[in-house]
Short mmCIF file of C-alpha atoms in Angstrom, two decimals:
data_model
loop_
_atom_site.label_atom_id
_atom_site.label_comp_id
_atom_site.label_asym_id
_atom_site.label_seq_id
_atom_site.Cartn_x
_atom_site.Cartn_y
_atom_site.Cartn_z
CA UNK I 1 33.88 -23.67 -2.40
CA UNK I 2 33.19 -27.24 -4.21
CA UNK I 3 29.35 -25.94 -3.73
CA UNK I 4 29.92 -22.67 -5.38
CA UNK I 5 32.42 -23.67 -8.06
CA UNK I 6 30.87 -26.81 -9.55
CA UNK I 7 26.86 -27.00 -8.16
CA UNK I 8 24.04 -25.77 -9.01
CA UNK I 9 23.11 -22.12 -9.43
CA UNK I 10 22.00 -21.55 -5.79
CA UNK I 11 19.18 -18.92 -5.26
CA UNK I 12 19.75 -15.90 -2.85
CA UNK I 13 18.34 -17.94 0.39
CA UNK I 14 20.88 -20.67 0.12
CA UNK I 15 23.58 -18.49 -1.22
CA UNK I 16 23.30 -16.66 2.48
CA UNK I 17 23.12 -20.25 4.03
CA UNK I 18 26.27 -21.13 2.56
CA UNK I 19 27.99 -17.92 3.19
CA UNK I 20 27.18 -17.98 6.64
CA UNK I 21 28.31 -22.01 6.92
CA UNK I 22 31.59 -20.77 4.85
CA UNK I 23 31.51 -17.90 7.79
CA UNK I 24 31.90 -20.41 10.37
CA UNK I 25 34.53 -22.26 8.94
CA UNK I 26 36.51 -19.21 8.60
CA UNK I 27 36.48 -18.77 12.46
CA UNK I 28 37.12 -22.32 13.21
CA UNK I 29 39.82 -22.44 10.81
CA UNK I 30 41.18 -19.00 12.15
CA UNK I 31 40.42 -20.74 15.46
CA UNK I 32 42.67 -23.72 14.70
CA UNK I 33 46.03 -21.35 13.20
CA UNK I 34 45.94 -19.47 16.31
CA UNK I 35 45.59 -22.31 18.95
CA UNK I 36 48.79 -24.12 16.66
CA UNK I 37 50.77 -20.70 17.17
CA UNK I 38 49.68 -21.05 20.72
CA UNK I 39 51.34 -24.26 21.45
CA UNK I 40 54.21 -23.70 19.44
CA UNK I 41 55.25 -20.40 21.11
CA UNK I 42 54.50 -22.97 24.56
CA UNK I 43 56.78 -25.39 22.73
CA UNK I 44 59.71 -22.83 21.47
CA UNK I 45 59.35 -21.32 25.97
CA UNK I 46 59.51 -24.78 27.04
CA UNK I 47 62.40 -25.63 24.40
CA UNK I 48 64.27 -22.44 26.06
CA UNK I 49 63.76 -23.29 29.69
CA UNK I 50 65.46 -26.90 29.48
CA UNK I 51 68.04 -25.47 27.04
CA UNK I 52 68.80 -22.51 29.89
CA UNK I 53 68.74 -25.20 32.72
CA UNK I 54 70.84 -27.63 30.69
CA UNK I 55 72.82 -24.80 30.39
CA UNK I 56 73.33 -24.25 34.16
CA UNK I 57 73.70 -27.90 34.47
CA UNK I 58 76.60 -28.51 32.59
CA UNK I 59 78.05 -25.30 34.35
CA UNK I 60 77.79 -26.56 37.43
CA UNK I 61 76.98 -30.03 37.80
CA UNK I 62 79.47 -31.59 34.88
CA UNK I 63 82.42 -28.85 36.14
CA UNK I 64 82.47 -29.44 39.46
CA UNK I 65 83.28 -33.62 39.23
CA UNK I 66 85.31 -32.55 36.39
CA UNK I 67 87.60 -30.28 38.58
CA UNK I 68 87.25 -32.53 41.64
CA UNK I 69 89.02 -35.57 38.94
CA UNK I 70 91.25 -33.31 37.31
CA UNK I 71 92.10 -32.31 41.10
CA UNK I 72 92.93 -35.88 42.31
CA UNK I 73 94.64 -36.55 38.86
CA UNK I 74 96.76 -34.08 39.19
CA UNK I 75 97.93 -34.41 42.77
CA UNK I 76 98.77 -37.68 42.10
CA UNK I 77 100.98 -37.37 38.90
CA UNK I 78 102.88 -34.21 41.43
CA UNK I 79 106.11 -35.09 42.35
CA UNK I 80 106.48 -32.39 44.89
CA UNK I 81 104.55 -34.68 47.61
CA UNK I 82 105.03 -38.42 48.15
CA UNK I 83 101.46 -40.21 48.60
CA UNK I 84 100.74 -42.58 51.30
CA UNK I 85 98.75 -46.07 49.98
CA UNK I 86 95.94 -44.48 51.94
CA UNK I 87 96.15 -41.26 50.26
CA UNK I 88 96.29 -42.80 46.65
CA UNK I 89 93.79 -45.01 47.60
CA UNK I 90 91.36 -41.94 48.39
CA UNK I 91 92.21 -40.33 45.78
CA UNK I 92 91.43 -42.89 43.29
CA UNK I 93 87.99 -43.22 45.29
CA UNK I 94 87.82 -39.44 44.64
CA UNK I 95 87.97 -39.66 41.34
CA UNK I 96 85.99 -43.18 40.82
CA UNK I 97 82.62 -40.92 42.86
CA UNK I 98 83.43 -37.87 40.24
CA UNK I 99 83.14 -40.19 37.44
CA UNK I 100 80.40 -42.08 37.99
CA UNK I 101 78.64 -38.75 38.94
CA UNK I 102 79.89 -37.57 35.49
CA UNK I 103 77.82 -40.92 34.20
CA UNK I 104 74.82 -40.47 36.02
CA UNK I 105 73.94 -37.22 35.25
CA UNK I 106 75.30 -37.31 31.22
CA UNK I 107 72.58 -40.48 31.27
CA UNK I 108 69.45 -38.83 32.56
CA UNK I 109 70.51 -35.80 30.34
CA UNK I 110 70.11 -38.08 27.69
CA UNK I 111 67.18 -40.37 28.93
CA UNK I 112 65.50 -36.54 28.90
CA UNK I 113 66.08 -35.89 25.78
CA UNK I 114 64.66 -38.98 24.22
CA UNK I 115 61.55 -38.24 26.48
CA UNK I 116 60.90 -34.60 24.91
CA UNK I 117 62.01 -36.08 21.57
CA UNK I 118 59.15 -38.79 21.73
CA UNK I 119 61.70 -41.36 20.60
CA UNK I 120 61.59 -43.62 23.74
CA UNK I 121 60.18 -47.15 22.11
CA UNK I 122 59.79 -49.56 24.89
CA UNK I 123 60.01 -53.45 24.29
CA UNK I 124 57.23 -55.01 26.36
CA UNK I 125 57.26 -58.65 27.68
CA UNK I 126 56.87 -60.52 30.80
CA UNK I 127 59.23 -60.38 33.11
CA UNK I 128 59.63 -61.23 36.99
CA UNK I 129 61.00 -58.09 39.05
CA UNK I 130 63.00 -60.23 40.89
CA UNK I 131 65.36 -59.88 37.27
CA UNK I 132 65.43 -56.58 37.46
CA UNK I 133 64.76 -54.63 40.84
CA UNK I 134 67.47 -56.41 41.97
CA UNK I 135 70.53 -54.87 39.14
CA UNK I 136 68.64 -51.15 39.75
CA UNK I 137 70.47 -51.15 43.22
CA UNK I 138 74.16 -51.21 41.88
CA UNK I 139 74.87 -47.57 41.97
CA UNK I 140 73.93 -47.28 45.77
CA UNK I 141 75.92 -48.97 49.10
CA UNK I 142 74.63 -52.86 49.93
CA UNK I 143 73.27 -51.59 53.55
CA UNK I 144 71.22 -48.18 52.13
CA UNK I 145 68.58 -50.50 50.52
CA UNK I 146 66.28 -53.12 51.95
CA UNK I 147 64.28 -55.46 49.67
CA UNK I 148 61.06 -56.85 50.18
CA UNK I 149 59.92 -58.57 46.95
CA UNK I 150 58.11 -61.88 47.25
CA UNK I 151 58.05 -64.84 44.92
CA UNK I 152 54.73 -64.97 44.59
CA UNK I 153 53.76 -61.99 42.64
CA UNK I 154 52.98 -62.21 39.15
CA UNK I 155 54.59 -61.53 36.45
CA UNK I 156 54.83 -58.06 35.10
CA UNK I 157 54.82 -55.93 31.19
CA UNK I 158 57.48 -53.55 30.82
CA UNK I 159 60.06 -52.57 29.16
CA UNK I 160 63.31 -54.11 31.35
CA UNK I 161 65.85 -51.51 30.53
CA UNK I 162 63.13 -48.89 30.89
CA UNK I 163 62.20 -50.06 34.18
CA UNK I 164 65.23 -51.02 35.72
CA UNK I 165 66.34 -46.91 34.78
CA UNK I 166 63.70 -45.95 36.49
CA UNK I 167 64.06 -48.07 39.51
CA UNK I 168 67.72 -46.90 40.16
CA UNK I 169 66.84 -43.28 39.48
CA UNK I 170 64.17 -43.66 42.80
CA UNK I 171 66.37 -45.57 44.98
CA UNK I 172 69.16 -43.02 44.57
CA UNK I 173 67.06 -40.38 44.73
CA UNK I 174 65.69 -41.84 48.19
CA UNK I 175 68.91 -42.89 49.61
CA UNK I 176 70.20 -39.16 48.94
CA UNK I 177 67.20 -37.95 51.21
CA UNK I 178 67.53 -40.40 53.61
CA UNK I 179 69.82 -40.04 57.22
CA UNK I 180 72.28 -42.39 58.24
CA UNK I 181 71.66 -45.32 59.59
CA UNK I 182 68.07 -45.42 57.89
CA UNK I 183 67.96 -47.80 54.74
CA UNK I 184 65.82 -47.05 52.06
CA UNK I 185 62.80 -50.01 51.34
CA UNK I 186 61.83 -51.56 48.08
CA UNK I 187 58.97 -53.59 48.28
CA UNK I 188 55.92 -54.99 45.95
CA UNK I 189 53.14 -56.02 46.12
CA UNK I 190 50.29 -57.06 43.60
CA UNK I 191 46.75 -55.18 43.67
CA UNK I 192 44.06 -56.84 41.28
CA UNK I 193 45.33 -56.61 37.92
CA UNK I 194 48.57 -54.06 38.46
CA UNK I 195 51.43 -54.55 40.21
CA UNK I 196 52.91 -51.77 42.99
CA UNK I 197 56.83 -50.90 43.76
CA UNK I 198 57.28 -48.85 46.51
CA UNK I 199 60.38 -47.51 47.13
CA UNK I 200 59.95 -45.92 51.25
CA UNK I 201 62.54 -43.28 52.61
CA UNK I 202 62.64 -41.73 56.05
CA UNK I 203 63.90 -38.15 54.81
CA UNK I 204 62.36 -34.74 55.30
CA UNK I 205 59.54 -35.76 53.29
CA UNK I 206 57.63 -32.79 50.61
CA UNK I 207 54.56 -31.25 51.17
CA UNK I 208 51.22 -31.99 48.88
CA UNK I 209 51.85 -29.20 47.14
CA UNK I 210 54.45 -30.04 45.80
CA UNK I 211 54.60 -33.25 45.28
CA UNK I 212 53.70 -32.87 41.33
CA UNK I 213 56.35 -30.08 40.84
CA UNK I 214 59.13 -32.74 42.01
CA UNK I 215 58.64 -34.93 39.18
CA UNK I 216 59.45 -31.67 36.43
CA UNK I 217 62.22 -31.82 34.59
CA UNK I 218 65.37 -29.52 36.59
CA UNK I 219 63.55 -29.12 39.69
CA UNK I 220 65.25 -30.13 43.13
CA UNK I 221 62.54 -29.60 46.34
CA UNK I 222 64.34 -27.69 49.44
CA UNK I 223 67.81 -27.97 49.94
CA UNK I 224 69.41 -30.52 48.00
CA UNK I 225 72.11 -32.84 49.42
CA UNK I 226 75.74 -32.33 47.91
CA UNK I 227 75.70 -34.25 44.56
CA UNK I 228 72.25 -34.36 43.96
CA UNK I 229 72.30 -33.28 40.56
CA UNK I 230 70.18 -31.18 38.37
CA UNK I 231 66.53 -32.64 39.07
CA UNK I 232 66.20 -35.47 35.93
CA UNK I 233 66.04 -38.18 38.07
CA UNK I 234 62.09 -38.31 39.07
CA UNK I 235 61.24 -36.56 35.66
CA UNK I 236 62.83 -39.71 34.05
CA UNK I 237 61.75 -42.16 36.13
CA UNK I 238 58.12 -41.04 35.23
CA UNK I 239 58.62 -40.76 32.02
CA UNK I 240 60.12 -44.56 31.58
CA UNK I 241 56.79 -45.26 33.68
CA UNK I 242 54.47 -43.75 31.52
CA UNK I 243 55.79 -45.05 28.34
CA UNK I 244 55.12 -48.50 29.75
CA UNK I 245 51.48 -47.68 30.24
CA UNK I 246 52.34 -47.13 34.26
CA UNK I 247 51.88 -44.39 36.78
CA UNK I 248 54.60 -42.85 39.19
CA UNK I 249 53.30 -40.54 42.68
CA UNK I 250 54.36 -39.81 45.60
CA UNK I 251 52.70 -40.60 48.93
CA UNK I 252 53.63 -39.64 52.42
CA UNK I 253 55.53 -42.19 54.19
CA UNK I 254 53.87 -42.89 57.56
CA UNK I 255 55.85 -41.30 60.49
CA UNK I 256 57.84 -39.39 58.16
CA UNK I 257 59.57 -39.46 54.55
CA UNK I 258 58.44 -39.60 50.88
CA UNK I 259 57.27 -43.23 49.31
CA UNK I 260 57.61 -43.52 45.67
CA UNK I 261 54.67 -45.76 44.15
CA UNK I 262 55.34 -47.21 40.67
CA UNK I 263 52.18 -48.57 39.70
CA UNK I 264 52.42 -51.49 36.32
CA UNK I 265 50.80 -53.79 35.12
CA UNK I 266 50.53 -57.38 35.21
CA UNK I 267 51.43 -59.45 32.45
CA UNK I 268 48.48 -61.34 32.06
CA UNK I 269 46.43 -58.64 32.21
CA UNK I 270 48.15 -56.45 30.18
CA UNK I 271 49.21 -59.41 27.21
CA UNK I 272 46.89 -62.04 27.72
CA UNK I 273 47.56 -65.43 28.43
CA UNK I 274 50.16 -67.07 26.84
CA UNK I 275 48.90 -69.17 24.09
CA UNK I 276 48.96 -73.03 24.83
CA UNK I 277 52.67 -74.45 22.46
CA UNK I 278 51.19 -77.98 21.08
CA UNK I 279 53.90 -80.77 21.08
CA UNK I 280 55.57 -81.15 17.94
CA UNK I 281 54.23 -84.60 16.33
CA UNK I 282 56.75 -87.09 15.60
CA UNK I 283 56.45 -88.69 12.09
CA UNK I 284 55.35 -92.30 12.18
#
């Protein structure tokens, strides 16, 4: 257009030149509006399929702590039946699981949402995981969870609150899949410049087939224990990993059960060394 509107007079060779370049850029621009309608109709069936699931999530999954609280609540404001310590005291427990179910799930719901809404900003520094693996485990009993994280590992660059999410999310997620009497491991270890979490159960295991489809948003693989949610956990967990510039797969535990490897990266690798802090000189 600039070529026809403000050059030269072009003779009838070049005129079919530039009509046949101006040709081409019709089709790739044509090309361009219908690959953009493309992805946004894939946006728009995505956007539909979480809101339907979040749908059936807070149908099910929020009502049915909800009812199991309001439940307990209620039969212990009755005066109709007098309560034994024991029974108050599993009631209350009743109601203290419902509730912290009620927390779990209402914070990957919105740990998801900041993940499709781009808006997760980590804060990278150095940190040990002995800080953090360590506070991930309060949301599962003392004896489900051994740890295996030695000293001497280096330090690592992540986001703390990011990865200490994630860390939970697997270690509940294992400990759900795991039978009695069969804790779940967390261990590390540090491979050239990255640095490896494993969390290990000794449940049912997945095939490799689907072993990708387990980390989508509101999917649960074969038949999920009581309480196990709507499927966020592993979707968030990968997501926190990947917005740290780390990786998140699952690999067959030997002899049976699923291992989680969180792959990050070391600090000094990732950062760079520190730079050297000269003492201050004192004024003579």
């Amino acid at each position: 257009m600039a070529l026809a509107l403000t050059g030269r007079v072009l003779p009838a060779e070049d005129r079919r030149v530039l009509a046949a370049f101006a040709a081409q850029a019709a089709v790739a621009l044509d090309r361009r509006r219908l690959q953009e309608e493309a992805d946004q109709a894939r946006a728009l069936a995505e956007g539909n399929r979480i809101r339907t699931a979040l749908l059936a999530a807070v149908s099910h999954d929020l009502r049915t702590p909800l009812a199991g609280i309001k439940a307990a609540v209620s039969s212990l404001r009755s005066d109709d039946v007098a309560w034994s310590e024991e029974d108050q005291a599993e009631l209350l427990e009743g109601i203290e699981e419902g509730a912290d179910r009620l927390d779990h799930l209402v914070g990957n719901l919105l740990d998801m949402s900041r993940l499709q809404t781009g808006t997760v900003t980590p804060l990278i520094r150095e940190i040990d995981l002995d800080e953090v693996v360590p506070m991930a485990l309060g949301g599962v009993p003392e004896d489900s969870v051994e740890l295996d994280i030695p000293e001497t590992l280096p330090m690592v660059a992540v986001d703390a609150g990011l990865l200490e999410r994630s860390v939970a999310n697997l270690v509940e997620n294992a400990v759900k899949y795991s039978p009695p009497g069969s804790p779940v491991l967390v261990s590390a270890s540090a491979i050239a410049d990255r640095v490896e979490v494993r969390v290990v159960d000794r449940g049912p295991g997945v095939p490799d087939e689907a072993k990708e489809r387990i980390f989508a948003p509101f999917q649960r693989y074969g038949d999920a224990p009581r309480g196990a949610g709507v499927g966020l956990g592993l979707a968030v967990a990968r997501g926190f990993a990947e917005a740290m510039a780390g990786t998140l797969d699952a690999e067959d535990t030997p002899g049976g059960g699923l291992t989680m490897v969180l792959t990050l990266r070391a600090a000094e690798a990732a950062l760079g060394p520190l730079p050297l802090v000269q003492p201050e000189r004192q004024a003579t």
